[in-house]
Amino acid sequence: MYSTTEKALIASIWEKVMPHTEQWGGEALERLLAVFPQTKIYFKHMNTCPGSAAIRAHGGKVMKAIGSAAGDVDNMASTLSSLSELHAYNLMVDPTNFKLLSHCILVVLANHLPSEFTPEAHLAFDKFLASVAAILSHKYR
Ligand code: HNI
């Protein structure tokens, strides 16, 4: 459950991300692969070198999916349901990796939004990303 304040914080951070989904999503995924190189195993079919266009484009897709959840936090589970099936049944991504990606996304937001990313916004967005991760991991149970 999200309070009105948390929803407002998530919406206001998302509003700032929206014009940069591709760029910032790409940066988050690039950071994931650099800082946690064990995650490269899932992207063997792509060029995972720093600056890879494929990784940048994929990061954009991930960030857009996060945006669709941020637009309606009360209905995230249904918004993300097909992605949950994809990650559990087809891609078989170990759920630990969702936490690592969430961390990288928070770092990218803090980098780009030094004044807006207050401790309160950080807390609300971290809670939101933890919900996204929980939903994407749900089908493993
Ligand atoms: Ni993820 C495909 C969203 C975390 C590995 N992933 C997608 C797609 C979206 C997406 C959107 C594209 C689906 C399509 O084309 O129909 N991924 C998300 C979200 C999160 C997430 C919202 C968490 C916040 N994915 C992760 C993590 C990994 C991961 C942590 C592995 C470390 N995802 C993949 C792989 C694909 C993928 C691999 C398929 C890529 C391809 O195109 O072949």
PDB file of N, CA, C and O in Angstrom, residues 2-41:
ATOM      1  N   TYR A   2       0.431   2.225  -0.734  1.00  0.00           N
ATOM      2  CA  TYR A   2       1.200   3.471  -0.838  1.00  0.00           C
ATOM      3  C   TYR A   2       0.386   4.633  -0.297  1.00  0.00           C
ATOM      4  O   TYR A   2      -0.800   4.757  -0.615  1.00  0.00           O
ATOM      5  N   SER A   3       1.040   5.491   0.483  1.00  0.00           N
ATOM      6  CA  SER A   3       0.344   6.679   0.985  1.00  0.00           C
ATOM      7  C   SER A   3       0.252   7.693  -0.156  1.00  0.00           C
ATOM      8  O   SER A   3       0.961   7.579  -1.174  1.00  0.00           O
ATOM      9  N   THR A   4      -0.598   8.701   0.057  1.00  0.00           N
ATOM     10  CA  THR A   4      -0.743   9.762  -0.953  1.00  0.00           C
ATOM     11  C   THR A   4       0.601  10.460  -1.173  1.00  0.00           C
ATOM     12  O   THR A   4       0.961  10.792  -2.304  1.00  0.00           O
ATOM     13  N   THR A   5       1.349  10.654  -0.080  1.00  0.00           N
ATOM     14  CA  THR A   5       2.654  11.321  -0.198  1.00  0.00           C
ATOM     15  C   THR A   5       3.609  10.479  -1.034  1.00  0.00           C
ATOM     16  O   THR A   5       4.310  11.003  -1.907  1.00  0.00           O
ATOM     17  N   GLU A   6       3.640   9.166  -0.775  1.00  0.00           N
ATOM     18  CA  GLU A   6       4.540   8.291  -1.539  1.00  0.00           C
ATOM     19  C   GLU A   6       4.156   8.319  -3.020  1.00  0.00           C
ATOM     20  O   GLU A   6       5.027   8.410  -3.893  1.00  0.00           O
ATOM     21  N   LYS A   7       2.850   8.247  -3.292  1.00  0.00           N
ATOM     22  CA  LYS A   7       2.419   8.263  -4.698  1.00  0.00           C
ATOM     23  C   LYS A   7       2.845   9.559  -5.382  1.00  0.00           C
ATOM     24  O   LYS A   7       3.293   9.549  -6.525  1.00  0.00           O
ATOM     25  N   ALA A   8       2.713  10.674  -4.655  1.00  0.00           N
ATOM     26  CA  ALA A   8       3.086  11.970  -5.240  1.00  0.00           C
ATOM     27  C   ALA A   8       4.594  12.017  -5.507  1.00  0.00           C
ATOM     28  O   ALA A   8       5.034  12.530  -6.558  1.00  0.00           O
ATOM     29  N   LEU A   9       5.383  11.464  -4.593  1.00  0.00           N
ATOM     30  CA  LEU A   9       6.848  11.468  -4.777  1.00  0.00           C
ATOM     31  C   LEU A   9       7.243  10.598  -5.973  1.00  0.00           C
ATOM     32  O   LEU A   9       8.080  10.988  -6.799  1.00  0.00           O
ATOM     33  N   ILE A  10       6.618   9.416  -6.085  1.00  0.00           N
ATOM     34  CA  ILE A  10       6.935   8.514  -7.201  1.00  0.00           C
ATOM     35  C   ILE A  10       6.556   9.194  -8.518  1.00  0.00           C
ATOM     36  O   ILE A  10       7.327   9.200  -9.480  1.00  0.00           O
ATOM     37  N   ALA A  11       5.363   9.822  -8.531  1.00  0.00           N
ATOM     38  CA  ALA A  11       4.900  10.483  -9.764  1.00  0.00           C
ATOM     39  C   ALA A  11       5.824  11.637 -10.126  1.00  0.00           C
ATOM     40  O   ALA A  11       6.153  11.837 -11.306  1.00  0.00           O
ATOM     41  N   SER A  12       6.280  12.391  -9.121  1.00  0.00           N
ATOM     42  CA  SER A  12       7.102  13.558  -9.475  1.00  0.00           C
ATOM     43  C   SER A  12       8.490  13.131  -9.940  1.00  0.00           C
ATOM     44  O   SER A  12       9.062  13.748 -10.853  1.00  0.00           O
ATOM     45  N   ILE A  13       9.029  12.052  -9.379  1.00  0.00           N
ATOM     46  CA  ILE A  13      10.322  11.564  -9.881  1.00  0.00           C
ATOM     47  C   ILE A  13      10.120  11.019 -11.297  1.00  0.00           C
ATOM     48  O   ILE A  13      10.902  11.320 -12.221  1.00  0.00           O
ATOM     49  N   TRP A  14       9.038  10.274 -11.496  1.00  0.00           N
ATOM     50  CA  TRP A  14       8.828   9.677 -12.818  1.00  0.00           C
ATOM     51  C   TRP A  14       8.681  10.751 -13.907  1.00  0.00           C
ATOM     52  O   TRP A  14       9.189  10.623 -15.015  1.00  0.00           O
ATOM     53  N   GLU A  15       8.014  11.850 -13.548  1.00  0.00           N
ATOM     54  CA  GLU A  15       7.831  12.953 -14.501  1.00  0.00           C
ATOM     55  C   GLU A  15       9.186  13.470 -15.012  1.00  0.00           C
ATOM     56  O   GLU A  15       9.343  13.819 -16.173  1.00  0.00           O
ATOM     57  N   LYS A  16      10.163  13.472 -14.105  1.00  0.00           N
ATOM     58  CA  LYS A  16      11.510  13.944 -14.479  1.00  0.00           C
ATOM     59  C   LYS A  16      12.259  12.901 -15.315  1.00  0.00           C
ATOM     60  O   LYS A  16      13.134  13.234 -16.108  1.00  0.00           O
ATOM     61  N   VAL A  17      11.917  11.614 -15.094  1.00  0.00           N
ATOM     62  CA  VAL A  17      12.624  10.548 -15.822  1.00  0.00           C
ATOM     63  C   VAL A  17      12.101  10.450 -17.250  1.00  0.00           C
ATOM     64  O   VAL A  17      12.850  10.201 -18.196  1.00  0.00           O
ATOM     65  N   MET A  18      10.781  10.665 -17.393  1.00  0.00           N
ATOM     66  CA  MET A  18      10.091  10.382 -18.651  1.00  0.00           C
ATOM     67  C   MET A  18      10.801  10.873 -19.937  1.00  0.00           C
ATOM     68  O   MET A  18      10.909  10.113 -20.882  1.00  0.00           O
ATOM     69  N   PRO A  19      11.279  12.124 -19.957  1.00  0.00           N
ATOM     70  CA  PRO A  19      11.937  12.564 -21.198  1.00  0.00           C
ATOM     71  C   PRO A  19      13.262  11.838 -21.479  1.00  0.00           C
ATOM     72  O   PRO A  19      13.847  12.017 -22.536  1.00  0.00           O
ATOM     73  N   HIS A  20      13.751  11.065 -20.499  1.00  0.00           N
ATOM     74  CA  HIS A  20      15.082  10.462 -20.631  1.00  0.00           C
ATOM     75  C   HIS A  20      15.048   8.938 -20.482  1.00  0.00           C
ATOM     76  O   HIS A  20      16.066   8.346 -20.107  1.00  0.00           O
ATOM     77  N   THR A  21      13.899   8.312 -20.711  1.00  0.00           N
ATOM     78  CA  THR A  21      13.795   6.871 -20.415  1.00  0.00           C
ATOM     79  C   THR A  21      14.900   6.063 -21.092  1.00  0.00           C
ATOM     80  O   THR A  21      15.549   5.237 -20.460  1.00  0.00           O
ATOM     81  N   GLU A  22      15.107   6.337 -22.381  1.00  0.00           N
ATOM     82  CA  GLU A  22      16.090   5.550 -23.139  1.00  0.00           C
ATOM     83  C   GLU A  22      17.490   5.754 -22.567  1.00  0.00           C
ATOM     84  O   GLU A  22      18.207   4.811 -22.270  1.00  0.00           O
ATOM     85  N   GLN A  23      17.835   7.031 -22.400  1.00  0.00           N
ATOM     86  CA  GLN A  23      19.187   7.378 -21.934  1.00  0.00           C
ATOM     87  C   GLN A  23      19.449   6.836 -20.519  1.00  0.00           C
ATOM     88  O   GLN A  23      20.439   6.137 -20.275  1.00  0.00           O
ATOM     89  N   TRP A  24      18.555   7.133 -19.612  1.00  0.00           N
ATOM     90  CA  TRP A  24      18.792   6.767 -18.209  1.00  0.00           C
ATOM     91  C   TRP A  24      18.600   5.256 -18.001  1.00  0.00           C
ATOM     92  O   TRP A  24      19.319   4.647 -17.201  1.00  0.00           O
ATOM     93  N   GLY A  25      17.661   4.666 -18.731  1.00  0.00           N
ATOM     94  CA  GLY A  25      17.484   3.209 -18.651  1.00  0.00           C
ATOM     95  C   GLY A  25      18.741   2.517 -19.151  1.00  0.00           C
ATOM     96  O   GLY A  25      19.224   1.545 -18.567  1.00  0.00           O
ATOM     97  N   GLY A  26      19.300   3.040 -20.234  1.00  0.00           N
ATOM     98  CA  GLY A  26      20.536   2.486 -20.789  1.00  0.00           C
ATOM     99  C   GLY A  26      21.680   2.612 -19.798  1.00  0.00           C
ATOM    100  O   GLY A  26      22.466   1.684 -19.599  1.00  0.00           O
ATOM    101  N   GLU A  27      21.742   3.764 -19.142  1.00  0.00           N
ATOM    102  CA  GLU A  27      22.826   3.971 -18.156  1.00  0.00           C
ATOM    103  C   GLU A  27      22.693   2.986 -16.993  1.00  0.00           C
ATOM    104  O   GLU A  27      23.695   2.462 -16.496  1.00  0.00           O
ATOM    105  N   ALA A  28      21.448   2.741 -16.557  1.00  0.00           N
ATOM    106  CA  ALA A  28      21.231   1.827 -15.419  1.00  0.00           C
ATOM    107  C   ALA A  28      21.650   0.405 -15.800  1.00  0.00           C
ATOM    108  O   ALA A  28      22.322  -0.284 -15.024  1.00  0.00           O
ATOM    109  N   LEU A  29      21.278  -0.013 -16.999  1.00  0.00           N
ATOM    110  CA  LEU A  29      21.616  -1.380 -17.412  1.00  0.00           C
ATOM    111  C   LEU A  29      23.126  -1.518 -17.636  1.00  0.00           C
ATOM    112  O   LEU A  29      23.741  -2.518 -17.257  1.00  0.00           O
ATOM    113  N   GLU A  30      23.711  -0.474 -18.208  1.00  0.00           N
ATOM    114  CA  GLU A  30      25.159  -0.481 -18.429  1.00  0.00           C
ATOM    115  C   GLU A  30      25.891  -0.577 -17.074  1.00  0.00           C
ATOM    116  O   GLU A  30      26.863  -1.310 -16.911  1.00  0.00           O
ATOM    117  N   ARG A  31      25.372   0.157 -16.103  1.00  0.00           N
ATOM    118  CA  ARG A  31      25.957   0.137 -14.760  1.00  0.00           C
ATOM    119  C   ARG A  31      25.813  -1.250 -14.132  1.00  0.00           C
ATOM    120  O   ARG A  31      26.721  -1.759 -13.499  1.00  0.00           O
ATOM    121  N   LEU A  32      24.633  -1.869 -14.352  1.00  0.00           N
ATOM    122  CA  LEU A  32      24.403  -3.224 -13.807  1.00  0.00           C
ATOM    123  C   LEU A  32      25.465  -4.191 -14.328  1.00  0.00           C
ATOM    124  O   LEU A  32      26.080  -4.943 -13.563  1.00  0.00           O
ATOM    125  N   LEU A  33      25.697  -4.140 -15.624  1.00  0.00           N
ATOM    126  CA  LEU A  33      26.640  -5.074 -16.244  1.00  0.00           C
ATOM    127  C   LEU A  33      28.081  -4.797 -15.814  1.00  0.00           C
ATOM    128  O   LEU A  33      28.884  -5.722 -15.699  1.00  0.00           O
ATOM    129  N   ALA A  34      28.390  -3.515 -15.561  1.00  0.00           N
ATOM    130  CA  ALA A  34      29.760  -3.167 -15.166  1.00  0.00           C
ATOM    131  C   ALA A  34      30.022  -3.484 -13.698  1.00  0.00           C
ATOM    132  O   ALA A  34      31.075  -4.012 -13.341  1.00  0.00           O
ATOM    133  N   VAL A  35      29.049  -3.166 -12.844  1.00  0.00           N
ATOM    134  CA  VAL A  35      29.272  -3.295 -11.400  1.00  0.00           C
ATOM    135  C   VAL A  35      29.017  -4.723 -10.921  1.00  0.00           C
ATOM    136  O   VAL A  35      29.655  -5.194  -9.990  1.00  0.00           O
ATOM    137  N   PHE A  36      28.069  -5.399 -11.585  1.00  0.00           N
ATOM    138  CA  PHE A  36      27.729  -6.784 -11.223  1.00  0.00           C
ATOM    139  C   PHE A  36      27.883  -7.646 -12.476  1.00  0.00           C
ATOM    140  O   PHE A  36      26.899  -8.033 -13.112  1.00  0.00           O
ATOM    141  N   PRO A  37      29.152  -7.916 -12.872  1.00  0.00           N
ATOM    142  CA  PRO A  37      29.393  -8.553 -14.183  1.00  0.00           C
ATOM    143  C   PRO A  37      28.758  -9.936 -14.319  1.00  0.00           C
ATOM    144  O   PRO A  37      28.579 -10.408 -15.439  1.00  0.00           O
ATOM    145  N   GLN A  38      28.383 -10.558 -13.190  1.00  0.00           N
ATOM    146  CA  GLN A  38      27.707 -11.862 -13.281  1.00  0.00           C
ATOM    147  C   GLN A  38      26.371 -11.747 -14.013  1.00  0.00           C
ATOM    148  O   GLN A  38      25.839 -12.751 -14.491  1.00  0.00           O
ATOM    149  N   THR A  39      25.813 -10.523 -14.112  1.00  0.00           N
ATOM    150  CA  THR A  39      24.519 -10.348 -14.798  1.00  0.00           C
ATOM    151  C   THR A  39      24.667 -10.439 -16.321  1.00  0.00           C
ATOM    152  O   THR A  39      23.667 -10.552 -17.033  1.00  0.00           O
ATOM    153  N   LYS A  40      25.924 -10.403 -16.799  1.00  0.00           N
ATOM    154  CA  LYS A  40      26.143 -10.460 -18.257  1.00  0.00           C
ATOM    155  C   LYS A  40      25.630 -11.765 -18.846  1.00  0.00           C
ATOM    156  O   LYS A  40      25.341 -11.844 -20.038  1.00  0.00           O
ATOM    157  N   ILE A  41      25.547 -12.796 -18.015  1.00  0.00           N
ATOM    158  CA  ILE A  41      25.143 -14.111 -18.500  1.00  0.00           C
ATOM    159  C   ILE A  41      23.770 -14.077 -19.191  1.00  0.00           C
ATOM    160  O   ILE A  41      23.519 -14.828 -20.120  1.00  0.00           O
TER     161      ILE A  41
END
